[in-house]
Coordinates of C-alpha atoms in Angstrom, one line a residue:
M116 CA 0.2 0.1 0.2
K117 CA 2.9 2.4 0.9
K118 CA 4.8 1.7 -2.4
R119 CA 1.7 2.3 -4.4
K120 CA 0.7 5.7 -2.5
L121 CA 4.5 6.3 -3.0
A122 CA 4.4 5.7 -6.9
L123 CA 1.5 7.8 -7.1
Q124 CA 3.1 10.9 -5.6
I125 CA 5.7 10.4 -7.7
F126 CA 4.5 9.9 -10.4
G127 CA 1.7 13.8 -9.1
C128 CA 5.0 14.9 -9.0
I129 CA 6.3 14.0 -12.3
I130 CA 2.6 15.7 -13.5
L131 CA 3.6 19.0 -11.6
V132 CA 6.6 19.8 -13.4
F133 CA 5.6 18.3 -16.7
L134 CA 2.8 21.5 -16.5
F135 CA 4.8 24.2 -14.8
V136 CA 7.6 23.6 -17.5
T137 CA 5.0 23.2 -20.5
V138 CA 2.8 26.1 -18.9
S139 CA 6.2 28.3 -18.0
N140 CA 7.0 27.9 -21.8
T141 CA 3.4 28.9 -23.1
L142 CA 3.5 32.1 -21.0
T143 CA 7.0 33.4 -21.8
L144 CA 6.5 32.7 -26.1
K145 CA 7.8 36.0 -26.9
S146 CA 5.9 37.9 -29.9
K147 CA 8.3 38.0 -33.3
Q148 CA 6.3 40.8 -34.9
P149 CA 8.1 44.2 -34.8
V150 CA 6.5 47.0 -33.3
P151 CA 4.5 48.7 -36.2
H152 CA 5.3 52.1 -37.3
V153 CA 2.4 53.7 -39.0
T154 CA 2.9 54.8 -42.7
K155 CA 3.3 58.4 -43.3
V156 CA 3.2 57.6 -47.7
V157 CA 0.2 59.5 -48.6
I158 CA -0.7 58.3 -52.4
N159 CA -2.6 60.2 -55.2
E160 CA -5.6 58.0 -55.2
K161 CA -7.3 59.2 -58.8
E162 CA -3.8 59.3 -60.2
A163 CA -2.8 55.9 -58.9
V164 CA -6.1 54.1 -60.3
Q165 CA -5.7 55.2 -63.7
H166 CA -3.2 53.6 -63.7
L167 CA -3.7 50.7 -62.6
S168 CA -6.8 50.3 -65.0
K169 CA -5.6 51.4 -68.0
A170 CA -2.4 48.7 -67.1
I171 CA -5.5 46.2 -67.6
T172 CA -6.7 47.1 -70.7
F173 CA -3.3 45.8 -72.8
K174 CA -3.9 41.8 -73.6
T175 CA -0.2 41.2 -72.3
V176 CA -0.9 37.5 -72.4
S177 CA 1.4 34.5 -72.3
Y178 CA 0.6 31.8 -74.3
Q179 CA 2.9 27.9 -74.2
D180 CA 2.8 28.6 -77.7
R181 CA 5.0 31.6 -78.0
S182 CA 3.8 32.2 -81.6
K183 CA 0.4 33.4 -80.2
F184 CA 1.9 35.7 -77.9
D185 CA 0.8 39.9 -79.5
F186 CA 4.2 41.2 -78.6
K187 CA 1.9 45.1 -80.2
E188 CA 0.3 44.8 -76.8
F189 CA 3.3 44.3 -74.9
Q190 CA 5.3 47.1 -76.7
K191 CA 1.9 49.9 -75.9
F192 CA 2.2 48.7 -72.8
I193 CA 6.0 49.6 -72.3
A194 CA 5.2 52.9 -73.9
F195 CA 2.3 53.7 -71.5
L196 CA 4.4 52.7 -68.5
Q197 CA 6.8 55.9 -70.0
E198 CA 4.2 58.2 -70.0
S199 CA 2.9 57.5 -67.3
F200 CA 5.8 57.6 -64.4
P201 CA 8.3 60.6 -66.5
N202 CA 9.8 61.2 -63.2
V203 CA 10.6 57.6 -62.5
Y204 CA 12.2 57.3 -66.3
E205 CA 14.1 60.7 -65.4
Q206 CA 16.1 59.9 -62.2
L207 CA 16.6 56.1 -63.1
E208 CA 18.3 53.8 -65.8
F209 CA 16.4 52.6 -67.7
E210 CA 17.0 49.4 -70.1
K211 CA 14.9 46.7 -72.1
V212 CA 16.5 43.3 -72.1
N213 CA 15.6 40.9 -74.8
D214 CA 13.2 43.4 -76.1
Y215 CA 10.5 43.2 -73.2
A216 CA 12.2 42.5 -70.1
L217 CA 12.1 45.8 -68.0
V218 CA 15.2 46.7 -66.0
Y219 CA 15.0 50.1 -63.8
K220 CA 18.0 51.1 -61.7
W221 CA 18.3 53.6 -59.0
Q222 CA 21.9 54.6 -58.2
G223 CA 22.6 54.8 -54.5
S224 CA 25.6 57.0 -52.6
D225 CA 27.2 53.9 -51.2
T226 CA 29.0 51.4 -53.7
S227 CA 30.5 49.4 -50.5
K228 CA 26.9 48.0 -50.2
N229 CA 24.7 45.2 -52.0
P230 CA 21.9 46.3 -54.3
I231 CA 18.0 45.0 -53.4
G232 CA 15.3 44.1 -55.9
L233 CA 11.6 44.2 -56.2
T234 CA 10.2 42.4 -59.1
S235 CA 6.8 41.5 -60.7
H236 CA 6.1 41.0 -64.0
Y237 CA 3.5 42.5 -66.7
D238 CA 2.3 39.0 -68.6
V239 CA -1.5 37.4 -67.5
V240 CA -2.7 34.5 -68.5
P241 CA -5.3 33.9 -71.0
V242 CA -9.5 34.7 -69.9
L243 CA -10.5 30.3 -70.4
S244 CA -12.6 30.2 -73.5
G245 CA -15.8 30.4 -73.3
T246 CA -16.1 32.0 -69.6
E247 CA -15.9 35.5 -71.0
A248 CA -19.4 35.8 -70.2
N249 CA -19.1 34.8 -66.7
W250 CA -17.5 38.0 -66.0
E251 CA -18.9 40.5 -64.3
Q252 CA -16.4 43.3 -65.8
D253 CA -15.0 42.5 -69.4
P254 CA -11.6 40.9 -68.4
F255 CA -9.4 43.4 -69.9
S256 CA -11.7 46.6 -69.5
G257 CA -9.7 47.9 -66.0
A258 CA -13.6 48.9 -65.3
V259 CA -13.4 50.6 -61.7
V260 CA -16.6 49.9 -60.2
D261 CA -18.3 50.0 -56.5
G262 CA -14.5 50.7 -55.2
K263 CA -12.6 47.3 -57.3
I264 CA -10.5 47.6 -60.4
W265 CA -11.6 44.7 -62.3
G266 CA -9.7 42.6 -64.5
R267 CA -6.7 40.6 -65.6
G268 CA -3.6 41.1 -63.2
T269 CA -5.7 43.2 -61.1
L270 CA -3.8 40.5 -58.7
D271 CA -1.3 38.5 -60.3
D272 CA 0.8 40.8 -61.1
K273 CA 0.0 44.1 -63.1
I274 CA -0.5 45.0 -59.3
G275 CA 3.1 44.6 -58.3
V276 CA 4.8 46.7 -61.4
I277 CA 2.3 49.2 -61.4
G278 CA 2.4 49.7 -57.1
I279 CA 6.4 49.9 -57.3
L280 CA 6.2 52.1 -59.9
E281 CA 3.6 54.4 -58.0
A282 CA 6.0 54.2 -54.7
V283 CA 9.2 54.9 -57.0
D284 CA 7.3 58.1 -58.7
Y285 CA 6.2 59.2 -55.3
L286 CA 9.7 58.7 -53.2
V287 CA 11.5 60.1 -56.3
T288 CA 9.1 63.4 -55.9
E289 CA 10.1 63.7 -51.6
G290 CA 13.4 63.7 -52.9
F291 CA 14.6 60.3 -51.7
K292 CA 17.6 59.1 -51.9
P293 CA 19.4 55.7 -51.9
E294 CA 22.1 54.9 -50.2
R295 CA 22.9 51.7 -51.9
D296 CA 21.7 50.9 -55.6
M297 CA 18.1 49.4 -56.3
Y298 CA 16.6 47.5 -59.1
F299 CA 13.3 47.0 -60.2
M300 CA 13.1 44.0 -62.7
F301 CA 9.7 43.5 -64.7
G302 CA 9.1 39.7 -66.8
F303 CA 7.3 39.2 -69.4
D304 CA 6.5 35.7 -69.5
E305 CA 6.4 34.5 -66.0
E306 CA 3.1 32.3 -66.7
I307 CA 5.0 30.0 -68.5
G308 CA 8.2 29.6 -66.6
G309 CA 10.3 33.0 -67.2
D310 CA 13.0 31.9 -69.4
E311 CA 13.4 34.6 -72.3
G312 CA 11.9 37.8 -69.3
A313 CA 13.7 36.4 -65.3
S314 CA 16.0 34.8 -67.0
A315 CA 17.2 37.0 -69.5
I316 CA 18.0 39.6 -66.7
V317 CA 19.5 37.7 -64.4
D318 CA 21.8 36.3 -67.0
T319 CA 22.6 40.1 -67.9
L320 CA 23.4 41.3 -64.3
K321 CA 25.1 38.0 -63.8
D322 CA 27.8 38.9 -66.1
R323 CA 28.1 42.6 -64.7
G324 CA 28.7 41.0 -61.6
V325 CA 25.6 41.7 -59.6
T326 CA 25.0 40.4 -56.7
F327 CA 21.6 41.4 -54.3
D328 CA 21.6 41.2 -50.7
Y329 CA 17.7 40.4 -51.4
V330 CA 15.0 40.2 -54.1
L331 CA 11.7 40.5 -53.3
D332 CA 8.7 39.4 -55.6
E333 CA 5.1 38.7 -55.8
G334 CA 4.4 34.9 -53.6
G335 CA 2.5 35.1 -50.1
A336 CA -0.2 37.6 -49.1
I337 CA -2.1 38.5 -46.4
V338 CA -4.7 36.2 -45.3
E339 CA -8.0 36.0 -43.6
N340 CA -8.5 32.7 -41.2
M341 CA -5.8 31.3 -42.6
V342 CA -3.9 29.6 -39.0
P343 CA -6.0 28.3 -36.5
G344 CA -5.8 30.2 -33.5
V345 CA -4.6 32.9 -34.7
N346 CA -7.3 35.7 -35.1
Q347 CA -5.5 38.1 -36.9
P348 CA -5.0 38.3 -40.3
V349 CA -1.4 36.4 -41.3
G350 CA 1.1 37.8 -44.0
V351 CA 2.7 34.9 -45.2
V352 CA 6.1 35.8 -46.8
G353 CA 7.4 32.9 -49.1
I354 CA 11.1 32.2 -48.2
S355 CA 11.3 29.0 -50.5
E356 CA 9.0 27.4 -53.2
K357 CA 8.3 24.1 -53.7
G358 CA 10.0 22.0 -56.5
S359 CA 7.8 21.0 -59.2
A360 CA 8.3 17.8 -61.1
T361 CA 6.7 15.5 -63.2
A362 CA 6.6 11.6 -62.7
E363 CA 5.6 9.4 -65.6
L364 CA 4.3 5.7 -65.1
T365 CA 4.2 3.8 -68.2
I366 CA 3.9 0.0 -68.6
E367 CA 3.5 -1.8 -72.5
G368 CA 2.9 -5.5 -72.8
S369 CA 0.4 -7.5 -75.3
G370 CA -3.1 -5.4 -76.0
G371 CA -6.1 -8.2 -77.6
H372 CA -9.4 -8.7 -77.1
S373 CA -11.7 -7.3 -74.3
S374 CA -13.4 -10.9 -74.4
Q375 CA -10.2 -12.3 -73.2
P376 CA -8.9 -9.9 -70.2
K377 CA -5.6 -10.8 -68.2
D378 CA -6.5 -11.0 -64.4
H379 CA -4.5 -7.4 -64.4
T380 CA -4.2 -5.1 -67.5
N381 CA -2.1 -2.4 -68.3
I382 CA -5.0 0.4 -66.6
G383 CA -5.2 -2.0 -64.0
R384 CA -1.6 -2.2 -63.0
I385 CA -1.2 1.5 -63.5
S386 CA -4.5 2.3 -61.8
K387 CA -3.0 -0.2 -58.3
A388 CA 0.0 2.2 -59.0
I389 CA -1.1 4.9 -58.4
A390 CA -3.8 3.7 -55.5
K391 CA -1.0 2.9 -53.7
L392 CA 1.5 6.3 -53.7
E393 CA -2.3 8.2 -52.8
D394 CA -2.5 5.7 -50.0
T395 CA 0.9 5.9 -48.5
Q396 CA 1.9 9.4 -49.5
F397 CA 5.2 10.9 -48.3
N398 CA 5.8 10.8 -44.6
G399 CA 5.0 14.6 -43.5
D400 CA 7.6 16.5 -41.2
L401 CA 7.6 20.0 -39.8
R402 CA 10.5 21.5 -40.4
G403 CA 12.0 24.8 -42.8
P404 CA 10.1 26.9 -43.4
G405 CA 6.4 25.1 -42.0
E406 CA 8.2 25.2 -38.9
D407 CA 9.5 28.6 -39.2
L408 CA 5.8 29.8 -40.3
F409 CA 4.5 28.3 -36.4
E410 CA 7.2 29.7 -34.7
F411 CA 6.2 32.8 -35.9
V412 CA 2.3 33.2 -35.6
A413 CA 2.7 30.8 -32.3
P414 CA 2.6 33.9 -29.8
E415 CA 0.0 35.0 -31.3
M416 CA -2.6 32.4 -31.2
S417 CA -4.7 32.0 -28.5
F418 CA -3.8 30.0 -24.9
G419 CA -4.5 26.0 -26.4
M420 CA -3.1 26.6 -29.6
K421 CA -0.3 28.6 -28.5
Y422 CA 0.6 25.6 -25.4
V423 CA 0.6 23.0 -28.1
F424 CA 3.0 24.9 -30.7
A425 CA 5.2 26.2 -27.7
N426 CA 5.8 22.7 -26.7
K427 CA 6.6 21.3 -30.1
G428 CA 9.5 18.5 -29.2
I429 CA 6.2 17.0 -27.2
F430 CA 3.5 17.6 -29.5
E431 CA 4.7 17.3 -32.8
P432 CA 3.5 13.8 -33.8
V433 CA 0.0 15.6 -32.5
I434 CA 0.6 19.3 -34.2
E435 CA 2.1 17.1 -37.6
K436 CA -1.5 14.5 -37.8
I437 CA -3.6 17.7 -37.6
L438 CA -1.7 19.3 -40.3
L439 CA -1.6 16.4 -42.7
G440 CA -5.9 16.5 -41.7
Q441 CA -6.6 19.5 -44.7
P442 CA -4.9 19.3 -48.5
A443 CA -3.8 23.0 -47.4
S444 CA -1.6 22.2 -44.7
A445 CA -0.6 19.1 -45.9
A446 CA 1.3 20.9 -48.3
L447 CA 3.6 22.6 -45.8
I448 CA 4.8 19.9 -44.4
R449 CA 5.1 17.2 -47.1
T450 CA 6.2 16.8 -50.7
T451 CA 2.9 15.8 -52.9
I452 CA 1.3 13.7 -54.5
A453 CA -0.9 14.8 -58.2
P454 CA -2.3 12.4 -60.7
T455 CA -3.4 14.9 -63.7
I456 CA -3.2 12.9 -66.8
F457 CA -4.2 9.5 -68.0
Q458 CA -3.2 7.9 -70.8
A459 CA -4.5 4.5 -72.1
G460 CA -6.9 2.6 -75.3
E461 CA -8.4 3.6 -78.4
Q462 CA -11.4 1.5 -78.8
Y463 CA -14.0 0.0 -76.4
N464 CA -13.2 -3.4 -76.9
A465 CA -9.7 -3.4 -77.1
L466 CA -7.3 -3.6 -74.4
P467 CA -4.1 -1.0 -74.9
E468 CA -0.8 -2.3 -75.2
K469 CA -0.1 0.4 -73.4
A470 CA -0.9 2.8 -70.6
T471 CA 0.7 6.2 -69.0
A472 CA -0.2 8.1 -66.3
I473 CA 1.0 11.6 -65.1
I474 CA 2.2 12.8 -61.5
N475 CA 3.0 16.3 -60.4
L476 CA 4.7 16.2 -57.8
R477 CA 5.8 19.5 -55.1
L478 CA 9.3 18.7 -53.7
M479 CA 9.6 19.7 -50.2
P480 CA 13.0 21.4 -49.3
G481 CA 15.7 18.6 -48.9
D482 CA 14.1 16.0 -50.7
S483 CA 16.1 15.4 -53.9
L484 CA 14.8 13.6 -57.5
G485 CA 16.5 10.9 -56.8
E486 CA 15.3 10.1 -53.4
V487 CA 11.7 10.8 -55.4
K488 CA 11.9 8.3 -57.9
K489 CA 13.4 5.8 -55.9
F490 CA 10.6 6.1 -53.6
I491 CA 7.8 5.9 -56.4
K492 CA 9.7 2.6 -57.8
A493 CA 9.4 1.4 -53.7
T494 CA 5.9 2.0 -53.4
I495 CA 4.3 0.8 -56.3
E496 CA 6.4 -2.7 -56.4
D497 CA 5.8 -3.6 -59.9
D498 CA 9.3 -3.5 -61.9
D499 CA 7.5 -3.8 -65.2
I500 CA 6.2 -0.1 -64.9
K501 CA 9.5 2.4 -66.2
V502 CA 9.2 5.6 -64.1
T503 CA 11.0 8.5 -65.5
I504 CA 10.8 12.0 -63.6
T505 CA 11.7 15.2 -64.6
G506 CA 11.6 18.8 -63.0
N507 CA 13.1 21.1 -60.7
E508 CA 13.9 20.7 -56.7
A509 CA 13.0 23.3 -54.7
S510 CA 14.5 26.8 -54.0
K511 CA 17.4 27.5 -51.8
V512 CA 16.0 28.6 -48.3
S513 CA 16.1 32.1 -47.3
S514 CA 17.2 33.9 -44.2
I515 CA 14.6 35.3 -41.9
K516 CA 17.2 36.5 -39.3
G517 CA 18.9 39.1 -41.1
W518 CA 17.7 42.7 -41.6
P519 CA 16.2 41.4 -45.3
F520 CA 13.6 39.5 -43.7
K521 CA 12.9 41.9 -41.1
S522 CA 12.4 44.9 -43.7
I523 CA 10.0 43.4 -45.1
Q524 CA 8.2 42.3 -42.3
Q525 CA 8.3 45.9 -40.9
A526 CA 6.9 47.7 -43.9
A527 CA 4.1 44.9 -44.3
R528 CA 3.4 46.2 -40.4
N529 CA 3.7 49.9 -41.2
V530 CA 1.2 49.4 -43.5
Y531 CA -1.0 46.3 -42.2
G532 CA -0.6 47.4 -38.4
N533 CA -2.5 44.1 -37.4
A534 CA -1.4 41.7 -39.2
V535 CA 0.9 39.2 -38.1
V536 CA 3.8 38.5 -40.2
A537 CA 5.6 35.1 -41.3
P538 CA 7.5 33.1 -43.3
Y539 CA 6.1 30.5 -45.0
L540 CA 6.7 27.5 -48.0
M541 CA 5.6 28.7 -51.2
F542 CA 4.0 25.8 -53.4
A543 CA 3.6 27.7 -56.6
G544 CA 6.7 28.7 -58.7
S545 CA 8.1 33.0 -59.2
D546 CA 10.2 34.5 -61.0
A547 CA 12.0 34.9 -57.5
R548 CA 13.7 31.2 -58.3
Q549 CA 14.8 32.5 -61.2
Y550 CA 17.2 35.1 -59.0
D551 CA 18.8 32.6 -56.0
T552 CA 21.8 32.5 -58.7
I553 CA 22.5 36.0 -58.2
S554 CA 20.8 37.1 -54.9
K555 CA 21.7 36.3 -51.2
N556 CA 17.7 36.0 -50.3
T557 CA 14.8 35.6 -52.5
Y558 CA 11.4 35.9 -50.7
R559 CA 7.5 35.9 -52.0
F560 CA 4.9 38.5 -50.9
L561 CA 1.7 39.8 -52.5
P562 CA 1.2 43.2 -50.1
V563 CA -2.8 42.8 -50.7
Q564 CA -4.9 41.5 -47.9
I565 CA -7.4 38.8 -49.8
T566 CA -9.5 35.7 -49.1
S567 CA -9.7 32.0 -49.7
E568 CA -12.0 33.2 -53.3
D569 CA -9.5 35.9 -54.2
L570 CA -6.9 33.3 -54.3
N571 CA -9.1 31.3 -56.7
R572 CA -10.2 34.6 -58.6
M573 CA -6.2 35.3 -59.8
H574 CA -6.4 32.8 -62.7
G575 CA -10.0 32.4 -62.8
T576 CA -13.0 34.1 -63.6
N577 CA -13.5 37.7 -61.8
E578 CA -10.3 39.1 -60.6
H579 CA -10.1 42.3 -59.1
V580 CA -8.9 44.0 -56.2
S581 CA -10.0 46.9 -54.0
I582 CA -8.6 50.4 -54.1
E583 CA -8.2 50.2 -50.5
N584 CA -6.1 47.4 -51.0
Y585 CA -3.8 48.4 -54.1
L586 CA -3.4 51.6 -52.4
K587 CA -1.7 49.6 -49.2
A588 CA 0.6 47.3 -51.8
I589 CA 2.0 51.3 -52.8
Q590 CA 2.7 52.3 -49.7
F591 CA 3.8 48.9 -49.0
Y592 CA 6.5 49.0 -51.7
A593 CA 7.6 52.8 -50.2
E594 CA 7.9 51.4 -46.8
V595 CA 10.0 48.4 -48.1
I596 CA 12.4 50.8 -49.9
L597 CA 12.2 53.3 -47.0
E598 CA 13.4 50.2 -44.4
S599 CA 16.1 48.6 -46.8
N600 CA 17.4 51.7 -46.8
K601 CA 18.4 51.8 -43.5

């Protein structure tokens, strides 16, 4: 009886110590958010709105088939920029790379400092044929209705191009002189990979020996209801983007008449392979940019969620299980598998001699193409299925400890004072990847506050941005230039 009582006492002491330590960890968790300094940047609203509205009217559409590009529209857009921002063209050096990629250099006073770069793109995706009637306003009208600017590029990404130039124009007018060189770089084919836009800019600057301390591109945004337990909107700054790879699974063999099928046909075996991959999945692991995200937002969470994340070392398996429960959060902690194309057969009563499945994978930082291929082969367990994989691995992970990230975070807080600004892992691709070779850090952030519906509109129907959001984007770009000059 005494031994049992002693054991209960010891157990009780352990529980008390556990609670004391874990609650202490929670209560002492410090915010990683800088104190906002409310922006003093005042924008000429009427003129700024007119500029973005007009910019939308140019049909600078990117097509996978480059022969479809209407470069007259691109030329008109470039001429429009020159007409709209005469102060910028007077004060900054300007050049065209590959005819349509645009580079502006603002000469700084201190040549010992590395430059920074802000980049966006002015090409847009096509409007899906047959959906034109679903638009409330014409997709290339630039209509200003009910406090919103409508059309392709209002979110992706003429807002970035015009927003940056508006910010530079404002600072030039205010007499601002940068200490470090600053580059503003705009691609024209980002939507199809940036091979002739951003890539050509990078090659040009690399030949000149230019090395950036950081380059900031589009990417994450300020998103409402993004993180459980956080009531404020969360501004996510991409510090890396996942790799994008295509795996092709192919099996060839005898076909024959469908009246005499084998127990396992080519279609069946490829289907089984896909099912195995979907059932198995890559392991989830809260690490890298995903882990950084929760370290930044944890101090702003409600007590229960804060308790869990403040003691991540104890609760990590539980956290990972929760994150794997939703597609968006699962993509944050594992390489994803998405079968997208299946090709087999031509005749309803003939067994196909060949079956092929195409799988899109988004690779976590640290996962190599070779490791992914090895995982696929080991999972499907069918030596007759040929597996090939092409694509790219994740971009490098940029620092969250130095002044570049802190400048972006501070600028966002200055404009969106109630937002929690944190690093994260970007799932999609951007031109930022191109700049990895000439920049110590690359970041991805579109300074607008959006909803999940807005995210769907970026490449979909009824793309638009509120005037308030647009003006705040301009203020952010001005603030990030000022912060980077300190």
